[in-house]
Amino acid sequence: MKRIFNKYFITGLAILSLISCDVENYLEEAKPTNELAEADPELLLVGMYSAYRDFYGGNHDVGTSKAFDLGADVMGRDLQVPDFNWYIFEHRWDVVVIPDARRNNYVWDMCYKLIANANNVMYEIDSNPSGLSQAKLDSYRGQALTMRALAYFNLIRSFQFTYAKDPTLPGVPLDLSITDADPKPRGTVQGVYDQMYLDLNEAISLMTTERYGNKYRVNVNVAKGVFARVALEKQDYVRAQQMAADAQVGFPLMDNATYAAGFNDFNNPEWLLGFPFNANENWGFASFFSFIDHERSAGYKDIYVNSAFYDLFGANDIRKALIVTTGQPLASGKMYRTRKFRDLTDLTGNLVCMRASEMKLIEIEAKAHSDLAGAKQDLLAFQLLRDTDAILSTALTLDAFIDEVLVERRKELYGEIGVDYFDMKRHQKSMQRAGNATRAVVSFGIFDVIPATSNKWNFLIPQTEIDLNPNIGPEDQNPL
């Protein structure tokens, strides 16, 4: 797309000379320069990852891709924003009715910036100006393909219904090369999924088990993890089960002591992908921890836990022990807060992007469609890691068992990947908050229930895209 290409291709080159200590300390690689930026795939790869952890718009609720996850979390049922503070517009779903809302612009811009940078990496790899080894070039191309697929996955599930609803629905523009800057139409959901499959199959074929860099970079396990997410959304259960199982290899599930340590160290053995930070580059009040860690020295501390979610945990579940009472009244919406995420004292806590527990739960959900009894045993084994009182599922139907898996995903993964919101959309379920959820009136009149069929599940295409892209007009906008 011309607008995105022009804006972010230039940014992708310029950013490499602007992030100085961020790259020096964060990636432990050579500091980029303007002279090398146009020809060195290694430095362009740095720019690609920077696009994934950058600020968009200067507001505190659009800091790094983790704002994408956290915003989705508060759009679900388990985390809430009782006061008028950052993420309140996501929690109230105000963001879905305005073409110029900050969140839809941020998601669109972040993902297409990531795509443009990934395309730039692949363009430079094809010309191989640096004389790098084929093994490195293959790894770099695999990383770029994986990140491009991840960006398209986040776009398509934000701006359209799930694949299972109707793959012929309008998708998002596919921008696949920096040499083709022509504006693109929306295409279809099917087309986006076909491209993600092509990208991920190629990425996996190119990468070995070696990881260049550290857990802030994609390796073959992460590529398989992204594929597992995409395949599960597509209801390609055989592929989802296999990819999720493969992604876990070498990443053992953490014990309870590690789980309770604060989710702030990407050396955790089951983290596949995460963001590190050092003291020179932490985001301060705009940090992920600022919103959810109530013990942090400085922060907004405005995200709380819903009482109905707290009630889902068994008495001896280690995860319940990490949700504590605040002493505030139930009706305030602030009775419970979580200690799952706790920043380090110097505000350098790492941020989790993917871990093995998510893969295990994808594997279990996918397996249930072909081996329900085996999936029940696998779910019990997982639950016993956290709750010694867990018992074997007595679900009589596949649907009933899947509902149990979705609850387990919520209990294990809340605050990490927007799990409840995206799972409800994926399974085409209506949204109804219970417990002490705050229900402020939103602009389109929803109080307690958002039907599964509501168009409000889909973000509006940014107005700037409609204004500047001749192949996307007002008639292509998502309906309200």
Short mmCIF file of C-alpha atoms in Angstrom, two decimals:
data_model
loop_
_atom_site.label_atom_id
_atom_site.label_comp_id
_atom_site.label_asym_id
_atom_site.label_seq_id
_atom_site.Cartn_x
_atom_site.Cartn_y
_atom_site.Cartn_z
CA MET A 1 0.00 0.00 0.00
CA LYS A 2 1.44 3.33 -1.03
CA ARG A 3 0.77 5.19 2.20
CA ILE A 4 2.17 2.51 4.45
CA PHE A 5 5.09 1.78 2.17
CA ASN A 6 6.19 5.37 1.81
CA LYS A 7 5.81 6.10 5.51
CA TYR A 8 7.41 2.99 6.93
CA PHE A 9 10.02 2.08 4.37
CA ILE A 10 11.64 5.43 5.10
CA THR A 11 11.08 4.93 8.82
CA GLY A 12 12.57 1.47 8.65
CA LEU A 13 15.79 2.91 7.29
CA ALA A 14 15.89 5.92 9.55
CA ILE A 15 15.08 4.14 12.77
CA LEU A 16 18.34 2.25 12.67
CA SER A 17 20.29 5.44 13.26
CA LEU A 18 17.92 6.76 15.92
CA ILE A 19 17.65 4.03 18.53
CA SER A 20 21.34 4.20 19.64
CA CYS A 21 21.57 2.85 23.18
CA ASP A 22 18.39 0.84 22.64
CA VAL A 23 20.12 -1.31 20.05
CA GLU A 24 23.53 -1.17 21.68
CA ASN A 25 22.35 -2.48 25.01
CA TYR A 26 19.26 -4.39 24.01
CA LEU A 27 20.52 -6.44 21.10
CA GLU A 28 24.20 -6.48 21.99
CA GLU A 29 25.03 -5.94 18.34
CA ALA A 30 26.88 -3.29 16.35
CA LYS A 31 25.37 0.16 16.54
CA PRO A 32 23.65 0.88 13.20
CA THR A 33 24.69 3.73 10.95
CA ASN A 34 23.08 5.46 8.00
CA GLU A 35 25.80 4.18 5.68
CA LEU A 36 25.03 0.55 6.44
CA ALA A 37 21.30 0.72 6.92
CA GLU A 38 20.40 0.30 3.27
CA ALA A 39 22.63 -2.71 2.67
CA ASP A 40 23.07 -4.76 5.80
CA PRO A 41 20.36 -7.38 6.52
CA GLU A 42 21.54 -7.72 10.11
CA LEU A 43 20.83 -4.08 10.86
CA LEU A 44 17.57 -4.12 8.96
CA LEU A 45 16.55 -7.07 11.09
CA VAL A 46 17.20 -4.90 14.15
CA GLY A 47 14.86 -2.30 12.67
CA MET A 48 12.19 -4.94 12.12
CA TYR A 49 12.21 -5.98 15.77
CA SER A 50 12.25 -2.36 16.84
CA ALA A 51 8.98 -1.91 14.93
CA TYR A 52 7.48 -4.59 17.17
CA ARG A 53 8.44 -2.81 20.37
CA ASP A 54 8.10 0.85 19.36
CA PHE A 55 5.71 3.62 20.43
CA TYR A 56 2.84 4.61 18.17
CA GLY A 57 1.28 8.03 18.55
CA GLY A 58 3.05 9.07 21.75
CA ASN A 59 0.26 7.87 24.06
CA HIS A 60 0.83 5.57 26.99
CA ASP A 61 -1.63 2.93 25.81
CA VAL A 62 0.18 2.29 22.52
CA GLY A 63 3.64 1.41 23.81
CA THR A 64 5.07 -1.67 22.02
CA SER A 65 3.10 -4.63 20.72
CA LYS A 66 2.26 -5.53 24.33
CA ALA A 67 -0.28 -2.70 24.25
CA PHE A 68 -2.05 -4.73 21.57
CA ASP A 69 -2.23 -7.69 23.96
CA LEU A 70 -3.18 -5.68 27.04
CA GLY A 71 -5.86 -3.73 25.23
CA ALA A 72 -7.44 -7.00 24.11
CA ASP A 73 -7.24 -8.35 27.65
CA VAL A 74 -9.33 -5.52 29.07
CA MET A 75 -11.85 -5.94 26.24
CA GLY A 76 -12.52 -9.41 27.66
CA ARG A 77 -14.16 -10.45 30.93
CA ASP A 78 -11.26 -10.98 33.32
CA LEU A 79 -9.31 -7.72 33.59
CA GLN A 80 -11.00 -4.35 34.00
CA VAL A 81 -10.38 -0.60 34.22
CA PRO A 82 -12.79 0.80 36.83
CA ASP A 83 -11.68 4.44 36.60
CA PHE A 84 -11.26 6.85 33.71
CA ASN A 85 -7.65 6.00 32.94
CA TRP A 86 -5.50 4.43 30.23
CA TYR A 87 -7.26 1.51 28.46
CA ILE A 88 -10.70 2.64 29.60
CA PHE A 89 -11.78 3.09 25.98
CA GLU A 90 -10.81 -0.52 25.24
CA HIS A 91 -12.56 -1.78 28.36
CA ARG A 92 -15.76 0.08 27.43
CA TRP A 93 -15.42 -0.90 23.74
CA ASP A 94 -15.60 2.75 22.70
CA VAL A 95 -12.68 2.08 20.34
CA VAL A 96 -14.72 0.03 17.88
CA VAL A 97 -17.07 2.76 16.66
CA ILE A 98 -14.72 5.55 15.53
CA PRO A 99 -12.58 5.28 12.35
CA ASP A 100 -10.00 7.59 13.93
CA ALA A 101 -9.91 5.82 17.30
CA ARG A 102 -6.39 5.52 18.64
CA ARG A 103 -6.41 1.74 18.93
CA ASN A 104 -7.43 0.85 15.40
CA ASN A 105 -4.90 3.33 13.98
CA TYR A 106 -2.19 1.98 16.28
CA VAL A 107 -2.86 -1.67 15.37
CA TRP A 108 -2.94 -0.86 11.65
CA ASP A 109 0.20 1.28 11.75
CA MET A 110 2.19 -1.08 13.96
CA CYS A 111 1.42 -4.15 11.88
CA TYR A 112 2.08 -2.52 8.53
CA LYS A 113 5.27 -0.96 9.82
CA LEU A 114 6.38 -4.43 10.91
CA ILE A 115 5.40 -5.82 7.49
CA ALA A 116 7.30 -3.08 5.64
CA ASN A 117 10.41 -3.73 7.71
CA ALA A 118 10.13 -7.49 7.17
CA ASN A 119 9.78 -6.94 3.43
CA ASN A 120 12.84 -4.70 3.51
CA VAL A 121 14.87 -7.43 5.25
CA MET A 122 13.89 -9.93 2.57
CA TYR A 123 14.70 -7.51 -0.25
CA GLU A 124 18.22 -6.99 1.08
CA ILE A 125 18.68 -10.72 1.67
CA ASP A 126 17.84 -11.40 -1.97
CA SER A 127 20.66 -9.11 -3.09
CA ASN A 128 22.98 -10.34 -0.27
CA PRO A 129 25.17 -7.21 -0.21
CA SER A 130 27.00 -8.24 2.95
CA GLY A 131 28.24 -11.62 1.80
CA LEU A 132 26.68 -13.36 4.79
CA SER A 133 26.62 -17.15 5.01
CA GLN A 134 23.63 -18.92 3.52
CA ALA A 135 22.73 -20.26 6.96
CA LYS A 136 22.46 -16.73 8.34
CA LEU A 137 20.55 -15.45 5.34
CA ASP A 138 18.11 -18.33 5.68
CA SER A 139 17.63 -17.60 9.37
CA TYR A 140 17.08 -13.91 8.74
CA ARG A 141 14.57 -14.59 5.97
CA GLY A 142 12.79 -17.08 8.23
CA GLN A 143 12.58 -14.50 11.00
CA ALA A 144 11.21 -11.86 8.61
CA LEU A 145 8.61 -14.25 7.18
CA THR A 146 7.48 -15.24 10.68
CA MET A 147 7.11 -11.66 11.86
CA ARG A 148 5.22 -10.74 8.69
CA ALA A 149 2.82 -13.62 9.28
CA LEU A 150 2.36 -12.58 12.91
CA ALA A 151 1.54 -9.03 11.80
CA TYR A 152 -1.05 -10.26 9.32
CA PHE A 153 -2.53 -12.57 11.95
CA ASN A 154 -3.02 -9.67 14.35
CA LEU A 155 -4.49 -7.53 11.57
CA ILE A 156 -6.98 -10.06 10.25
CA ARG A 157 -8.32 -11.05 13.65
CA SER A 158 -8.68 -7.39 14.64
CA PHE A 159 -10.38 -6.09 11.52
CA GLN A 160 -12.55 -9.08 10.57
CA PHE A 161 -14.46 -12.02 12.03
CA THR A 162 -12.77 -15.38 12.47
CA TYR A 163 -11.98 -17.57 9.47
CA ALA A 164 -14.64 -20.12 10.44
CA LYS A 165 -17.42 -17.54 10.13
CA ASP A 166 -16.80 -16.83 6.45
CA PRO A 167 -13.42 -16.92 4.67
CA THR A 168 -14.83 -14.89 1.76
CA LEU A 169 -15.32 -11.78 3.91
CA PRO A 170 -13.10 -8.75 3.20
CA GLY A 171 -9.60 -9.16 4.58
CA VAL A 172 -6.74 -6.68 4.86
CA PRO A 173 -4.40 -5.48 2.09
CA LEU A 174 -1.48 -7.80 1.35
CA ASP A 175 1.75 -5.83 0.99
CA LEU A 176 4.44 -8.38 0.07
CA SER A 177 7.33 -6.52 -1.53
CA ILE A 178 9.05 -3.14 -1.22
CA THR A 179 9.31 -3.03 -5.02
CA ASP A 180 5.53 -2.93 -5.34
CA ALA A 181 4.26 0.24 -3.71
CA ASP A 182 0.89 0.28 -5.46
CA PRO A 183 -2.07 0.58 -3.07
CA LYS A 184 -3.78 -2.74 -2.42
CA PRO A 185 -7.45 -3.61 -1.94
CA ARG A 186 -8.75 -5.49 1.09
CA GLY A 187 -8.85 -8.89 -0.60
CA THR A 188 -10.40 -11.72 1.43
CA VAL A 189 -9.89 -13.47 4.73
CA GLN A 190 -8.97 -16.59 2.74
CA GLY A 191 -6.24 -14.71 0.89
CA VAL A 192 -4.66 -13.50 4.14
CA TYR A 193 -4.64 -17.01 5.62
CA ASP A 194 -3.20 -18.47 2.43
CA GLN A 195 -0.34 -15.97 2.61
CA MET A 196 0.32 -16.66 6.29
CA TYR A 197 0.53 -20.38 5.52
CA LEU A 198 2.97 -19.73 2.68
CA ASP A 199 5.13 -17.49 4.87
CA LEU A 200 5.21 -19.85 7.84
CA ASN A 201 5.86 -22.98 5.81
CA GLU A 202 8.80 -21.27 4.13
CA ALA A 203 10.09 -19.84 7.42
CA ILE A 204 10.09 -23.23 9.10
CA SER A 205 11.85 -24.81 6.12
CA LEU A 206 14.62 -22.21 6.29
CA MET A 207 15.43 -22.14 10.01
CA THR A 208 17.38 -24.62 12.05
CA THR A 209 17.17 -25.03 15.82
CA GLU A 210 19.92 -22.42 16.20
CA ARG A 211 18.74 -19.03 17.40
CA TYR A 212 20.67 -15.98 16.24
CA GLY A 213 20.60 -13.60 19.16
CA ASN A 214 18.44 -14.44 22.14
CA LYS A 215 14.78 -14.77 23.09
CA TYR A 216 14.02 -11.38 21.59
CA ARG A 217 14.46 -13.03 18.17
CA VAL A 218 12.40 -15.59 16.34
CA ASN A 219 13.67 -19.13 15.98
CA VAL A 220 12.01 -22.20 14.46
CA ASN A 221 10.09 -22.89 17.70
CA VAL A 222 8.55 -19.42 17.60
CA ALA A 223 7.68 -19.84 13.92
CA LYS A 224 5.90 -23.08 14.77
CA GLY A 225 4.19 -21.33 17.68
CA VAL A 226 2.86 -18.61 15.39
CA PHE A 227 1.72 -21.31 12.96
CA ALA A 228 -0.07 -23.10 15.81
CA ARG A 229 -1.99 -19.91 16.63
CA VAL A 230 -2.94 -19.35 12.99
CA ALA A 231 -3.95 -22.97 12.39
CA LEU A 232 -6.07 -23.07 15.55
CA GLU A 233 -7.91 -19.94 14.43
CA LYS A 234 -8.49 -21.55 11.03
CA GLN A 235 -9.73 -24.75 12.71
CA ASP A 236 -6.95 -26.69 11.02
CA TYR A 237 -6.66 -28.87 14.09
CA VAL A 238 -4.21 -31.47 12.81
CA ARG A 239 -1.67 -28.81 11.90
CA ALA A 240 -2.35 -26.80 15.06
CA GLN A 241 -1.73 -29.84 17.26
CA GLN A 242 1.50 -30.76 15.51
CA MET A 243 2.91 -27.23 15.39
CA ALA A 244 2.06 -26.60 19.03
CA ALA A 245 3.71 -29.86 20.08
CA ASP A 246 6.83 -29.08 18.05
CA ALA A 247 7.03 -25.51 19.36
CA GLN A 248 7.35 -26.75 22.94
CA VAL A 249 10.45 -28.87 22.28
CA GLY A 250 13.26 -27.54 24.46
CA PHE A 251 10.96 -25.28 26.48
CA PRO A 252 9.74 -27.17 29.56
CA LEU A 253 6.72 -25.91 31.48
CA MET A 254 7.70 -23.84 34.50
CA ASP A 255 7.15 -24.95 38.07
CA ASN A 256 4.94 -23.04 40.49
CA ALA A 257 7.79 -21.21 42.18
CA THR A 258 8.86 -19.82 38.82
CA TYR A 259 5.26 -19.00 37.91
CA ALA A 260 4.93 -16.92 41.09
CA ALA A 261 8.22 -15.05 40.55
CA GLY A 262 6.67 -12.10 38.74
CA PHE A 263 6.77 -12.80 34.99
CA ASN A 264 9.66 -10.42 34.46
CA ASP A 265 12.61 -12.53 33.23
CA PHE A 266 12.80 -13.93 29.71
CA ASN A 267 15.35 -16.48 30.92
CA ASN A 268 12.31 -18.33 32.25
CA PRO A 269 12.72 -21.80 30.68
CA GLU A 270 9.31 -21.87 29.03
CA TRP A 271 9.37 -18.41 27.42
CA LEU A 272 9.81 -18.79 23.67
CA LEU A 273 9.82 -15.07 22.89
CA GLY A 274 10.06 -11.95 25.02
CA PHE A 275 11.26 -8.35 25.27
CA PRO A 276 14.23 -7.43 27.44
CA PHE A 277 14.77 -3.91 28.76
CA ASN A 278 17.67 -2.21 30.47
CA ALA A 279 17.68 0.75 32.82
CA ASN A 280 18.34 3.23 30.00
CA GLU A 281 15.35 2.22 27.91
CA ASN A 282 12.45 1.32 30.20
CA TRP A 283 9.20 3.05 29.22
CA GLY A 284 8.46 4.48 32.67
CA PHE A 285 4.76 5.21 33.15
CA ALA A 286 4.04 3.83 29.67
CA SER A 287 5.45 0.41 30.53
CA PHE A 288 3.20 -2.64 30.49
CA PHE A 289 3.94 -3.10 34.20
CA SER A 290 2.79 0.44 34.97
CA PHE A 291 -0.82 -0.53 34.35
CA ILE A 292 -1.02 -3.97 35.94
CA ASP A 293 1.68 -4.11 38.66
CA HIS A 294 0.22 -2.38 41.72
CA GLU A 295 3.46 -2.84 43.69
CA ARG A 296 5.58 -0.94 41.20
CA SER A 297 7.28 2.20 42.49
CA ALA A 298 5.68 4.35 39.79
CA GLY A 299 2.76 3.63 37.53
CA TYR A 300 -0.92 4.08 36.77
CA LYS A 301 -1.92 0.81 38.51
CA ASP A 302 -5.39 1.02 36.96
CA ILE A 303 -6.06 -2.56 35.81
CA TYR A 304 -7.88 -4.84 38.24
CA VAL A 305 -9.19 -8.41 38.28
CA ASN A 306 -12.87 -9.22 37.92
CA SER A 307 -14.39 -11.03 40.90
CA ALA A 308 -16.07 -13.63 38.66
CA PHE A 309 -12.67 -14.50 37.21
CA TYR A 310 -11.18 -14.85 40.71
CA ASP A 311 -13.96 -17.32 41.55
CA LEU A 312 -12.90 -19.64 38.70
CA PHE A 313 -9.74 -20.72 40.55
CA GLY A 314 -9.61 -23.61 42.99
CA ALA A 315 -8.59 -22.95 46.59
CA ASN A 316 -5.18 -24.58 46.13
CA ASP A 317 -4.41 -23.20 42.70
CA ILE A 318 -1.11 -21.28 42.83
CA ARG A 319 -2.57 -18.81 40.35
CA LYS A 320 -5.35 -17.88 42.77
CA ALA A 321 -2.75 -16.99 45.39
CA LEU A 322 -1.42 -14.37 42.97
CA ILE A 323 -4.75 -12.54 42.96
CA VAL A 324 -5.05 -10.56 46.17
CA THR A 325 -7.68 -8.38 47.78
CA THR A 326 -7.19 -4.65 47.96
CA GLY A 327 -9.58 -3.86 50.79
CA GLN A 328 -11.79 -1.83 48.47
CA PRO A 329 -15.52 -2.58 48.11
CA LEU A 330 -16.69 -5.20 45.63
CA ALA A 331 -18.85 -2.72 43.76
CA SER A 332 -15.90 -0.42 43.10
CA GLY A 333 -14.47 -2.89 40.59
CA LYS A 334 -11.18 -2.67 42.50
CA MET A 335 -11.54 -5.46 45.03
CA TYR A 336 -8.91 -7.68 43.38
CA ARG A 337 -5.55 -7.04 41.78
CA THR A 338 -3.00 -9.45 40.36
CA ARG A 339 0.59 -10.12 41.45
CA LYS A 340 1.26 -12.26 38.38
CA PHE A 341 3.25 -9.46 36.72
CA ARG A 342 5.76 -7.62 38.91
CA ASP A 343 8.39 -5.30 37.53
CA LEU A 344 11.98 -5.35 38.78
CA THR A 345 13.04 -2.60 41.17
CA ASP A 346 15.02 -0.82 38.44
CA LEU A 347 12.00 -1.06 36.09
CA THR A 348 13.76 -3.43 33.68
CA GLY A 349 11.27 -6.29 33.82
CA ASN A 350 11.05 -8.37 30.64
CA LEU A 351 7.77 -8.82 28.75
CA VAL A 352 6.46 -12.21 27.68
CA CYS A 353 5.24 -12.68 24.10
CA MET A 354 4.95 -16.48 23.78
CA ARG A 355 5.50 -19.41 26.10
CA ALA A 356 5.15 -23.17 26.17
CA SER A 357 1.99 -23.25 28.31
CA GLU A 358 0.08 -21.53 25.50
CA MET A 359 1.39 -24.14 23.09
CA LYS A 360 0.38 -26.99 25.39
CA LEU A 361 -3.16 -25.64 25.65
CA ILE A 362 -3.37 -25.21 21.86
CA GLU A 363 -2.20 -28.79 21.51
CA ILE A 364 -4.88 -30.00 23.95
CA GLU A 365 -7.69 -28.05 22.30
CA ALA A 366 -6.71 -29.26 18.83
CA LYS A 367 -6.22 -32.86 19.99
CA ALA A 368 -9.71 -32.97 21.47
CA HIS A 369 -11.21 -32.94 17.98
CA SER A 370 -9.67 -36.34 17.21
CA ASP A 371 -8.99 -37.86 20.65
CA LEU A 372 -11.24 -36.45 23.34
CA ALA A 373 -10.22 -39.00 25.99
CA GLY A 374 -6.53 -38.35 25.41
CA ALA A 375 -7.07 -34.59 25.49
CA LYS A 376 -8.84 -34.94 28.85
CA GLN A 377 -5.81 -36.74 30.29
CA ASP A 378 -3.48 -34.08 28.89
CA LEU A 379 -5.57 -31.28 30.35
CA LEU A 380 -5.55 -32.93 33.77
CA ALA A 381 -1.76 -33.31 33.67
CA PHE A 382 -1.45 -29.61 32.87
CA GLN A 383 -3.93 -28.53 35.56
CA LEU A 384 -2.15 -30.57 38.23
CA LEU A 385 0.95 -28.44 37.68
CA ARG A 386 -0.96 -25.48 39.13
CA ASP A 387 -3.75 -27.01 41.23
CA THR A 388 -3.25 -30.17 43.26
CA ASP A 389 -7.03 -30.57 43.57
CA ALA A 390 -7.64 -30.79 39.81
CA ILE A 391 -9.71 -33.76 38.63
CA LEU A 392 -10.30 -35.41 35.27
CA SER A 393 -12.86 -33.66 33.08
CA THR A 394 -16.33 -35.18 33.12
CA ALA A 395 -17.46 -33.29 30.01
CA LEU A 396 -19.84 -35.44 27.95
CA THR A 397 -19.40 -33.57 24.68
CA LEU A 398 -16.59 -32.04 22.69
CA ASP A 399 -18.10 -28.56 23.03
CA ALA A 400 -18.34 -28.89 26.81
CA PHE A 401 -14.70 -29.97 27.00
CA ILE A 402 -13.56 -27.13 24.75
CA ASP A 403 -15.30 -24.71 27.12
CA GLU A 404 -13.18 -26.17 29.95
CA VAL A 405 -10.02 -25.67 27.90
CA LEU A 406 -10.98 -22.06 27.23
CA VAL A 407 -11.38 -21.48 30.97
CA GLU A 408 -7.95 -23.00 31.55
CA ARG A 409 -6.49 -20.74 28.88
CA ARG A 410 -7.97 -17.75 30.69
CA LYS A 411 -6.58 -18.83 34.07
CA GLU A 412 -3.12 -19.57 32.72
CA LEU A 413 -2.62 -16.83 30.11
CA TYR A 414 -4.51 -13.75 31.31
CA GLY A 415 -2.60 -10.53 30.87
CA GLU A 416 -0.33 -12.08 28.22
CA ILE A 417 -2.00 -12.41 24.81
CA GLY A 418 -5.53 -10.98 25.07
CA VAL A 419 -6.70 -14.53 25.52
CA ASP A 420 -10.36 -14.21 26.54
CA TYR A 421 -11.32 -11.55 23.99
CA PHE A 422 -9.70 -13.35 21.07
CA ASP A 423 -10.96 -16.78 22.17
CA MET A 424 -14.53 -15.50 22.37
CA LYS A 425 -14.21 -14.00 18.91
CA ARG A 426 -12.59 -17.18 17.58
CA HIS A 427 -15.41 -19.35 18.93
CA GLN A 428 -18.10 -16.81 17.98
CA LYS A 429 -19.41 -16.40 21.52
CA SER A 430 -21.35 -13.47 22.93
CA MET A 431 -19.65 -11.22 25.46
CA GLN A 432 -21.30 -10.92 28.84
CA ARG A 433 -19.43 -9.66 31.86
CA ALA A 434 -20.39 -10.82 35.35
CA GLY A 435 -18.96 -10.38 38.83
CA ASN A 436 -17.98 -6.84 39.79
CA ALA A 437 -17.27 -5.71 36.24
CA THR A 438 -17.87 -2.02 35.69
CA ARG A 439 -20.41 -1.32 33.00
CA ALA A 440 -20.04 2.31 32.00
CA VAL A 441 -22.30 3.31 29.14
CA VAL A 442 -20.43 3.13 25.85
CA SER A 443 -21.12 5.18 22.78
CA PHE A 444 -23.13 2.49 21.00
CA GLY A 445 -25.32 1.63 23.99
CA ILE A 446 -23.95 -1.75 25.08
CA PHE A 447 -24.14 -2.54 28.77
CA ASP A 448 -23.75 -6.25 29.55
CA VAL A 449 -24.01 -8.24 26.32
CA ILE A 450 -22.23 -7.99 22.98
CA PRO A 451 -23.75 -10.61 20.65
CA ALA A 452 -21.37 -12.88 18.76
CA THR A 453 -22.88 -11.58 15.53
CA SER A 454 -22.30 -7.92 16.36
CA ASN A 455 -20.14 -5.96 13.94
CA LYS A 456 -18.62 -4.30 17.00
CA TRP A 457 -16.19 -7.22 17.24
CA ASN A 458 -14.31 -5.75 14.28
CA PHE A 459 -12.25 -2.56 14.35
CA LEU A 460 -12.96 0.06 11.71
CA ILE A 461 -10.40 0.60 8.96
CA PRO A 462 -8.50 3.82 9.79
CA GLN A 463 -9.98 6.82 8.03
CA THR A 464 -6.54 7.84 6.71
CA GLU A 465 -6.30 4.54 4.85
CA ILE A 466 -9.68 5.11 3.22
CA ASP A 467 -8.72 8.69 2.34
CA LEU A 468 -5.34 7.83 0.80
CA ASN A 469 -5.80 4.36 -0.70
CA PRO A 470 -7.72 4.57 -4.00
CA ASN A 471 -8.50 0.85 -3.78
CA ILE A 472 -10.24 1.13 -0.40
CA GLY A 473 -13.21 3.45 -0.36
CA PRO A 474 -15.99 4.25 2.12
CA GLU A 475 -17.92 1.28 0.77
CA ASP A 476 -15.08 -1.00 1.93
CA GLN A 477 -15.32 0.14 5.55
CA ASN A 478 -16.39 -2.43 8.13
CA PRO A 479 -20.08 -1.96 8.97
CA LEU A 480 -21.04 -0.55 12.35
#
